[in-house]
PDB file of C-alpha atoms in Angstrom:
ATOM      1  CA  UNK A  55       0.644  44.127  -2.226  1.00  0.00           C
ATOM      2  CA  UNK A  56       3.869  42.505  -0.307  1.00  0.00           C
ATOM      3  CA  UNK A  57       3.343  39.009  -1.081  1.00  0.00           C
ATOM      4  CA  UNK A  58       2.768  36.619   2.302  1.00  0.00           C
ATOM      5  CA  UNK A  59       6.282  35.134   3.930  1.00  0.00           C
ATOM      6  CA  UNK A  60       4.871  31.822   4.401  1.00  0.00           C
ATOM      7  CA  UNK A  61       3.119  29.318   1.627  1.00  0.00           C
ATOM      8  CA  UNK A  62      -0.361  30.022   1.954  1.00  0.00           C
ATOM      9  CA  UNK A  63      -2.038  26.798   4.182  1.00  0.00           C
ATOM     10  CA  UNK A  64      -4.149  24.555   1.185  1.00  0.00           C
ATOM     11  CA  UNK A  65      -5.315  20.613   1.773  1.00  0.00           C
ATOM     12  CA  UNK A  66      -2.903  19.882  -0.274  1.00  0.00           C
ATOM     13  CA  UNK A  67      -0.082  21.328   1.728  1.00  0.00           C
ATOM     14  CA  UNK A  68      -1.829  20.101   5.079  1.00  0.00           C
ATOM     15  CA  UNK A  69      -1.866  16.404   3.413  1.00  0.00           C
ATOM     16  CA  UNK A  70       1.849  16.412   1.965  1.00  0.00           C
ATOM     17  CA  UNK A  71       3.186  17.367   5.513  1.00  0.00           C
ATOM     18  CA  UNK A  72       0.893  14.417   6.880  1.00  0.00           C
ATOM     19  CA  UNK A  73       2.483  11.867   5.116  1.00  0.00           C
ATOM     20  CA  UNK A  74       5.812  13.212   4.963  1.00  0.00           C
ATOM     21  CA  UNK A  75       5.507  13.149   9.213  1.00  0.00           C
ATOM     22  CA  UNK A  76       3.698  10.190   8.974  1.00  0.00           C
ATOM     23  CA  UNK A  77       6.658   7.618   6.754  1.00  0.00           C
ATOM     24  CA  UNK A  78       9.362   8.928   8.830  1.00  0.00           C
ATOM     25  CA  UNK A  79       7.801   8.644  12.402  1.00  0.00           C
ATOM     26  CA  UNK A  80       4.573   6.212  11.738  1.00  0.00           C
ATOM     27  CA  UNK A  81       1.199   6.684  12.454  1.00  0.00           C
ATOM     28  CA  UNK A  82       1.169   7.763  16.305  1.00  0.00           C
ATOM     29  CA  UNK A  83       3.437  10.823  15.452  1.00  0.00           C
ATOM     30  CA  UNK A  84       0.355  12.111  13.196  1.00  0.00           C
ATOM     31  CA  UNK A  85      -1.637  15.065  15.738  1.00  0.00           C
ATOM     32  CA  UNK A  86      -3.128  18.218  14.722  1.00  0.00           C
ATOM     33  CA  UNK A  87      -0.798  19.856  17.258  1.00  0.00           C
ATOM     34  CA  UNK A  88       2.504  18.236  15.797  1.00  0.00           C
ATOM     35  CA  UNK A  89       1.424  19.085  12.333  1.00  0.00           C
ATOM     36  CA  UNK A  90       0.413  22.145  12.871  1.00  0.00           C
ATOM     37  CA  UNK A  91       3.650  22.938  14.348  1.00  0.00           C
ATOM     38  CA  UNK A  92       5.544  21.437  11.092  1.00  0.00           C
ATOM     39  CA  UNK A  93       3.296  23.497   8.936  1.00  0.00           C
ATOM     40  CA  UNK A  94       4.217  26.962  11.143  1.00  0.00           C
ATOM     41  CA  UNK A  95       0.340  27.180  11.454  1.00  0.00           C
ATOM     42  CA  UNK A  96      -2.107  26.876  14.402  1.00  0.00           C
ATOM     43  CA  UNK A  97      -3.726  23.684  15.133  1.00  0.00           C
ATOM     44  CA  UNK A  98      -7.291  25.319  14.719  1.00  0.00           C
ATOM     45  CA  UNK A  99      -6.249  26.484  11.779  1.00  0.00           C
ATOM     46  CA  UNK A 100      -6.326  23.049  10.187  1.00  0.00           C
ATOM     47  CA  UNK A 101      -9.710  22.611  10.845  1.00  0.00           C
ATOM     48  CA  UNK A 102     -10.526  25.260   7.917  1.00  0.00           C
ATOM     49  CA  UNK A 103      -9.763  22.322   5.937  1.00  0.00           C
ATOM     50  CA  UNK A 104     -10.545  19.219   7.461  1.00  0.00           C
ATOM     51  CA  UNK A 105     -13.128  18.443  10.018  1.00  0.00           C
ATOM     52  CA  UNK A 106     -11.311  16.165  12.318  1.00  0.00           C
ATOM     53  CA  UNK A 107      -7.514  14.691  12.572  1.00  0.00           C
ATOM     54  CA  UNK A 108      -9.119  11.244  11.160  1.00  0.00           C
ATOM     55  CA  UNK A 109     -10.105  13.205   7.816  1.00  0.00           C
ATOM     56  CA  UNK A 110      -6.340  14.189   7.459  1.00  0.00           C
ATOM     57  CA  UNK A 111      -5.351  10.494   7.784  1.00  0.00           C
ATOM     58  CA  UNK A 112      -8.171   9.686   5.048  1.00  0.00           C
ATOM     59  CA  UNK A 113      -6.793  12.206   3.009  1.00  0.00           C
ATOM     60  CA  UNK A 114      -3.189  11.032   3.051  1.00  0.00           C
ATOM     61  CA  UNK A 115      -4.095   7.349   2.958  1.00  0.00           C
ATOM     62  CA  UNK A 116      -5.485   7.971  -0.229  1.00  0.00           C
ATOM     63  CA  UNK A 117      -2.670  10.067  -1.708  1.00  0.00           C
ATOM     64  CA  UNK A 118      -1.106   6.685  -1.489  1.00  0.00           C
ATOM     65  CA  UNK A 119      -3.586   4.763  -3.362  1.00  0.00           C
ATOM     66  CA  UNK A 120      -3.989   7.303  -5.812  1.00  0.00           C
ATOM     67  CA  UNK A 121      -0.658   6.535  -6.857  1.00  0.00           C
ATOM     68  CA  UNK A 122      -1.398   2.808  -8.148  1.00  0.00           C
ATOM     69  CA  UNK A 123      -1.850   2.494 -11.445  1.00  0.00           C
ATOM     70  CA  UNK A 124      -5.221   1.041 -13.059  1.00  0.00           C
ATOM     71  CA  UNK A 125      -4.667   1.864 -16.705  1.00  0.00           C
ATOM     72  CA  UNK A 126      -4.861  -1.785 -17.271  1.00  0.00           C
ATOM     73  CA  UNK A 127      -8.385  -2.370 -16.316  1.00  0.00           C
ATOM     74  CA  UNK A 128      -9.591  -0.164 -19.498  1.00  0.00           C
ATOM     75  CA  UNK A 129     -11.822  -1.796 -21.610  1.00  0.00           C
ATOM     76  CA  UNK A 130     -10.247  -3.702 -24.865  1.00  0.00           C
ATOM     77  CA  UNK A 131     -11.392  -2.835 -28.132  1.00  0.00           C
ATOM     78  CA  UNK A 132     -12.620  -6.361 -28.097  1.00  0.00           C
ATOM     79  CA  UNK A 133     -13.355  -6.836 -25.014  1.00  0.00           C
ATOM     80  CA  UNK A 134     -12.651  -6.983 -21.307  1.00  0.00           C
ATOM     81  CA  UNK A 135      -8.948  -6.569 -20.368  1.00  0.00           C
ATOM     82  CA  UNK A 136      -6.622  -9.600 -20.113  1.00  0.00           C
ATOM     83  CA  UNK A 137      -7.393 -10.345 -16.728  1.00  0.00           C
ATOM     84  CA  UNK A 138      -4.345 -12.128 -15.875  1.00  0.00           C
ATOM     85  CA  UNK A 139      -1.913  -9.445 -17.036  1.00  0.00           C
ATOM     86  CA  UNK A 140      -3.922  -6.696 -15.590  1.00  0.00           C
ATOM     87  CA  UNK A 141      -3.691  -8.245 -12.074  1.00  0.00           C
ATOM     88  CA  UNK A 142       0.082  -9.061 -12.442  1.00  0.00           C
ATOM     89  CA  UNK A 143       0.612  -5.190 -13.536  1.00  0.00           C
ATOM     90  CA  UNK A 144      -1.916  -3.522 -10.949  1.00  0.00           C
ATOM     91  CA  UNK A 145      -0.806  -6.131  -8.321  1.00  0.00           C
ATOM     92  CA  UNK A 146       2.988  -4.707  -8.864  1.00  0.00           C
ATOM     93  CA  UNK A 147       2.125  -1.409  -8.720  1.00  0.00           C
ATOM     94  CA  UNK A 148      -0.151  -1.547  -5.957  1.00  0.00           C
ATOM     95  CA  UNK A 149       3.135  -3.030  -3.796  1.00  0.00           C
ATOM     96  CA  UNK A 150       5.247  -0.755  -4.790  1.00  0.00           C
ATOM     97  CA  UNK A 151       2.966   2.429  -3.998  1.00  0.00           C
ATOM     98  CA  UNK A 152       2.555   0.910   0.111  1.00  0.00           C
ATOM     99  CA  UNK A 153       6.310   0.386   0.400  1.00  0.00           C
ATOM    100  CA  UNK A 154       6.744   3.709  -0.586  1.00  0.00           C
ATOM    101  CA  UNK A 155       4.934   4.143   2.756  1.00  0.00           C
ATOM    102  CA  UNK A 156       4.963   1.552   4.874  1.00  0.00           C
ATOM    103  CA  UNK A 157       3.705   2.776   7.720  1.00  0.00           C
ATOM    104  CA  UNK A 158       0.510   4.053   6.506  1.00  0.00           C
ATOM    105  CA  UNK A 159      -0.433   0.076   5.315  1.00  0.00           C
ATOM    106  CA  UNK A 160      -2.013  -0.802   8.741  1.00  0.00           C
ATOM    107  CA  UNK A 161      -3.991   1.975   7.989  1.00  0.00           C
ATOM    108  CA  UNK A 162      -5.497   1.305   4.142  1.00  0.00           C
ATOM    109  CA  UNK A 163      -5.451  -2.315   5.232  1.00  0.00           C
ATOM    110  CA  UNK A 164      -8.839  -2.081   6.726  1.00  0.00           C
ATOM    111  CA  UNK A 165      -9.838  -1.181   3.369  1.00  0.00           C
ATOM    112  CA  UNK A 166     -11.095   1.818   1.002  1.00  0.00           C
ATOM    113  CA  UNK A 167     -13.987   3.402   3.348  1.00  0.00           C
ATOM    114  CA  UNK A 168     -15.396   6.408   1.451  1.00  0.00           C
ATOM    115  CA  UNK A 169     -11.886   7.565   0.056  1.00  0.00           C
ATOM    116  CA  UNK A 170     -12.447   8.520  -3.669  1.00  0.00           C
ATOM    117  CA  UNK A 171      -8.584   6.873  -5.375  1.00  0.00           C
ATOM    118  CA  UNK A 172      -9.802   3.688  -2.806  1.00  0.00           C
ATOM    119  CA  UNK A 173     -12.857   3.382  -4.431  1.00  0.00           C
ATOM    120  CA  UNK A 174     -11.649   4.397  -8.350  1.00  0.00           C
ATOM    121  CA  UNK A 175      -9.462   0.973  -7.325  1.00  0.00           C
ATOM    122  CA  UNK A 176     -12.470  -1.019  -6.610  1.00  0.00           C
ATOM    123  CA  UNK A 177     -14.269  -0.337  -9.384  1.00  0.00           C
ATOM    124  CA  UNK A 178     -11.661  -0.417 -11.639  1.00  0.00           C
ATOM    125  CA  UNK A 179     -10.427  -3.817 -10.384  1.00  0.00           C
ATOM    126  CA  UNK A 180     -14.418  -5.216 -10.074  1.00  0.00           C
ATOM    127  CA  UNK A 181     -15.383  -4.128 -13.590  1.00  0.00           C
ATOM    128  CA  UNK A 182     -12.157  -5.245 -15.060  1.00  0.00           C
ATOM    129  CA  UNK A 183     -12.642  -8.801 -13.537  1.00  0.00           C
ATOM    130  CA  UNK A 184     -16.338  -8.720 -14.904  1.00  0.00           C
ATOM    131  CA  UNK A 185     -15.630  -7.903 -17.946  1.00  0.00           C
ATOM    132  CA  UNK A 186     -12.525 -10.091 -19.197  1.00  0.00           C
ATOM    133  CA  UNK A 187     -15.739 -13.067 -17.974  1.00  0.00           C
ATOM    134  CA  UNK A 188     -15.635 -13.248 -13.737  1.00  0.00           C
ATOM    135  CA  UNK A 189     -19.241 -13.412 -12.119  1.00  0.00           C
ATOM    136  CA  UNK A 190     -19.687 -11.004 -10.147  1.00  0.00           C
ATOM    137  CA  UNK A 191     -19.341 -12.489  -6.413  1.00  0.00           C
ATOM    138  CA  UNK A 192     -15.824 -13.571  -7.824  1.00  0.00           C
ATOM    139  CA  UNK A 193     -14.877 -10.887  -8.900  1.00  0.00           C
ATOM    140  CA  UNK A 194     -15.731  -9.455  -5.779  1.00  0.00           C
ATOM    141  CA  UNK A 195     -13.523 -12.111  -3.874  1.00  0.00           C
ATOM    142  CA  UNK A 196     -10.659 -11.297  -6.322  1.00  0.00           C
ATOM    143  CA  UNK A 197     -10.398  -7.962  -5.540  1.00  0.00           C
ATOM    144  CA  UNK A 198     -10.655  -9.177  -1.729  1.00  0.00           C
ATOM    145  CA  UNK A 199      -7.642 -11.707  -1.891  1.00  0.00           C
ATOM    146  CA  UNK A 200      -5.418  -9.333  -3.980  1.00  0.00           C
ATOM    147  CA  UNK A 201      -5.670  -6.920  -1.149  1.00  0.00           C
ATOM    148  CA  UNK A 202      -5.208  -9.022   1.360  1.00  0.00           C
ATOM    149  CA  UNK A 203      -2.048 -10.049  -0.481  1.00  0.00           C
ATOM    150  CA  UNK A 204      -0.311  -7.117  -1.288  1.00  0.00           C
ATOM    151  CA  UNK A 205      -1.151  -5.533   1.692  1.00  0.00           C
ATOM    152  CA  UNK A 206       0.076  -8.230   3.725  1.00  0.00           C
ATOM    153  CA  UNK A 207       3.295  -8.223   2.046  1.00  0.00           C
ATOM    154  CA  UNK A 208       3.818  -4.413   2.348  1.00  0.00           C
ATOM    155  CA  UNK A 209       3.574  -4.730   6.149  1.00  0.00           C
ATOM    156  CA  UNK A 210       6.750  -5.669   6.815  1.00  0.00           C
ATOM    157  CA  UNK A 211       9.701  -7.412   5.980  1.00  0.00           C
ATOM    158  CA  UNK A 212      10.355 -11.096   5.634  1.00  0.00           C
ATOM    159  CA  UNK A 213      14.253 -11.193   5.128  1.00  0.00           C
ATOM    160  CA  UNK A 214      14.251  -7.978   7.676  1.00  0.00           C
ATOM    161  CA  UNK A 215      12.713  -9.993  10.472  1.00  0.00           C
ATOM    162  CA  UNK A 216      16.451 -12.000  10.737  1.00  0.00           C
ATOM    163  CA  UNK A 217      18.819 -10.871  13.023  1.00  0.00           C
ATOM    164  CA  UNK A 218      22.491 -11.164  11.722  1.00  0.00           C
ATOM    165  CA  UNK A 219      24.226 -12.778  14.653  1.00  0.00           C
ATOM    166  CA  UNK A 220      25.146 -16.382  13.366  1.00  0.00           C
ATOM    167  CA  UNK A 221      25.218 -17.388  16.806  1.00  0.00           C
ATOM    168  CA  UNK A 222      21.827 -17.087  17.258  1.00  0.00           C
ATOM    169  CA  UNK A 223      20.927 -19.825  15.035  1.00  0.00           C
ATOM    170  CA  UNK A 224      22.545 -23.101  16.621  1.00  0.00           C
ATOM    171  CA  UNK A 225      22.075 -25.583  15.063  1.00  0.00           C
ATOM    172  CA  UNK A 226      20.925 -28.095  17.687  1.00  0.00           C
ATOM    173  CA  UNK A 227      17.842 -25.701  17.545  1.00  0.00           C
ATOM    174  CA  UNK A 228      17.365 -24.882  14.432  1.00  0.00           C
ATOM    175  CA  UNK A 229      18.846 -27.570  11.868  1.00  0.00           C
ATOM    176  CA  UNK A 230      18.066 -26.241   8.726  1.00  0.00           C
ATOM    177  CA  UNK A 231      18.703 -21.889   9.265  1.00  0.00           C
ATOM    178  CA  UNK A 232      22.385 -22.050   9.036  1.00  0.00           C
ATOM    179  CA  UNK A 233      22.533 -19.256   6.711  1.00  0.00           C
ATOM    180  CA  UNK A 234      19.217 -17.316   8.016  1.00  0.00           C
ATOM    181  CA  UNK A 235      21.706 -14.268   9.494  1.00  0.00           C
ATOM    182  CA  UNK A 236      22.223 -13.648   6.017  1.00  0.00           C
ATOM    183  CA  UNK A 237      18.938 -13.004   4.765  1.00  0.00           C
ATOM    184  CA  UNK A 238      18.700  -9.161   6.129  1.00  0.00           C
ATOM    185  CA  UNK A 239      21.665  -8.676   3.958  1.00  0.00           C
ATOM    186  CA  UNK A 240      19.542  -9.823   0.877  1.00  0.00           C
ATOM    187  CA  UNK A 241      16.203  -8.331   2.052  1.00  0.00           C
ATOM    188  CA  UNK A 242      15.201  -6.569  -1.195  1.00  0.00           C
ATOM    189  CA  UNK A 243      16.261 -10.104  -2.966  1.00  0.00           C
ATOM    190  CA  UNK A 244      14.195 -11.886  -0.682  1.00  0.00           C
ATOM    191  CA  UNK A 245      10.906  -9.846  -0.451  1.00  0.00           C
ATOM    192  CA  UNK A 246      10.743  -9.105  -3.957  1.00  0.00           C
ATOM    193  CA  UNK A 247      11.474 -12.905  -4.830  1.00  0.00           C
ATOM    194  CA  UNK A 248       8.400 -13.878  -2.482  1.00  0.00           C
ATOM    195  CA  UNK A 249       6.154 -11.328  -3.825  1.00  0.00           C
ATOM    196  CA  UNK A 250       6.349 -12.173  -7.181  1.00  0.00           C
ATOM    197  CA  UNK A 251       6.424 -16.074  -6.341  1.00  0.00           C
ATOM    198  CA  UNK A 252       3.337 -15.464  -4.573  1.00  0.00           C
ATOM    199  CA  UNK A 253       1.269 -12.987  -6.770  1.00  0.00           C
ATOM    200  CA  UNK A 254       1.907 -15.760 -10.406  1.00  0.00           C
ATOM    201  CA  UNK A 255       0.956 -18.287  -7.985  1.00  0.00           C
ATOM    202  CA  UNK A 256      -2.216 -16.994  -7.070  1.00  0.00           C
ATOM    203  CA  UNK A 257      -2.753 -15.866 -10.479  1.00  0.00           C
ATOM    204  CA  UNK A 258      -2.211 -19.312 -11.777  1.00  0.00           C
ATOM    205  CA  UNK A 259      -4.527 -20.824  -9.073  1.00  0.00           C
ATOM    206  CA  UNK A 260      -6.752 -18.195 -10.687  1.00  0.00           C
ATOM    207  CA  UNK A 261      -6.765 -19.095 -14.306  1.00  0.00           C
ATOM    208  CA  UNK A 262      -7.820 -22.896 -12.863  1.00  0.00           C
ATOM    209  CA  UNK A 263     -10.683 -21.650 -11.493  1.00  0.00           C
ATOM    210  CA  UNK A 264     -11.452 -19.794 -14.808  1.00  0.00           C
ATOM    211  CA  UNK A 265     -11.266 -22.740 -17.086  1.00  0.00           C
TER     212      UNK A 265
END
């Protein structure tokens, strides 16, 4: 039997070419007609696999999440896991999966809905918390904030947000940016810097509360 010319269609192939479309045009670009057309399919022919266009999204969104790693919310031999360490590690590698695809965070920003790596998060990140000693409403609001966090600083770029013209910083205006048309040039420096600042604070603030 002559074997087909084209990769047979499977969700998997449907949901790579989602998010492939998806990080280098953003969300809008993301139709059953323009995918279909990058998979050399028919639209209807999607809909052997997924219901609607918003099911495709789901699917790709949590491709993303599925990525972040939650090994460190396993229960200790002794215990619950070391709560502040686990949050440091997940919080990391939560960023680093959503600026991998930055234009999908609007997206999983509204949180994990009924997508199964969203949810494996949750639960891994509640029962961690409960275990290493958080009740359970603050545990809840743990998992709440850290979102809210790394989300918000996967949305976009602090340094970025500079233009590079010195000349539009004068500094009759603006006293104290004399050297803000440098800070796209560091942007990596920057963000990272503030992310990290950011993420021991909070867990510091945290371990207060825990005493």
């Amino acid at each position: 039997m002559a074997r087909p010319r084209k990769p047979l269609l499977s969700r998997d192939r449907i949901v790579t070419a989602a998010l492939a479309l998806i990080d280098e045009e953003g969300l809008n670009a993301l139709s059953t007609r323009r995918l279909a057309a990058q998979l050399g399919v028919s639209g209807p022919s999607l809909y052997n696999h997924f219901a609607t266009k918003e099911a495709i999204l789901d699917a790709a969104a949590d491709t993303v999440i599925a990525q972040v790693d939650l090994s460190m919310f396993a229960p200790a031999p002794d215990g619950g896991p070391d709560w502040r360490a686990a949050l440091l590690a997940w919080g990391r590698s939560y960023r680093a999966a959503l600026t991998e695809h930055p234009h999908i965070v609007p997206f999983l920003a509204t949180g994990p809905g009924l997508r199964p790596a969203g949810l494996r998060m949750a639960d891994a990140v509640f029962g961690g918390m409960v275990a290493a000693g958080w009740p359970a409403a603050q545990a809840t609001r743990i998992g709440a904030l850290m979102r809210y966090f790394v989300t918000g600083s996967a949305l976009g770029s602090f340094a970025g947000g500079f233009v590079g013209d010195p000349e539009a910083y004068d500094p009759a205006d603006y006293p104290h940016l004399g050297q803000a048309h440098l800070l796209a040039g560091h942007r990596e420096q920057v963000d990272e810097g503030a992310f990290e600042t950011g993420l021991r604070a909070l867990i510091d603030g945290l371990a207060l509360q825990f005493r």
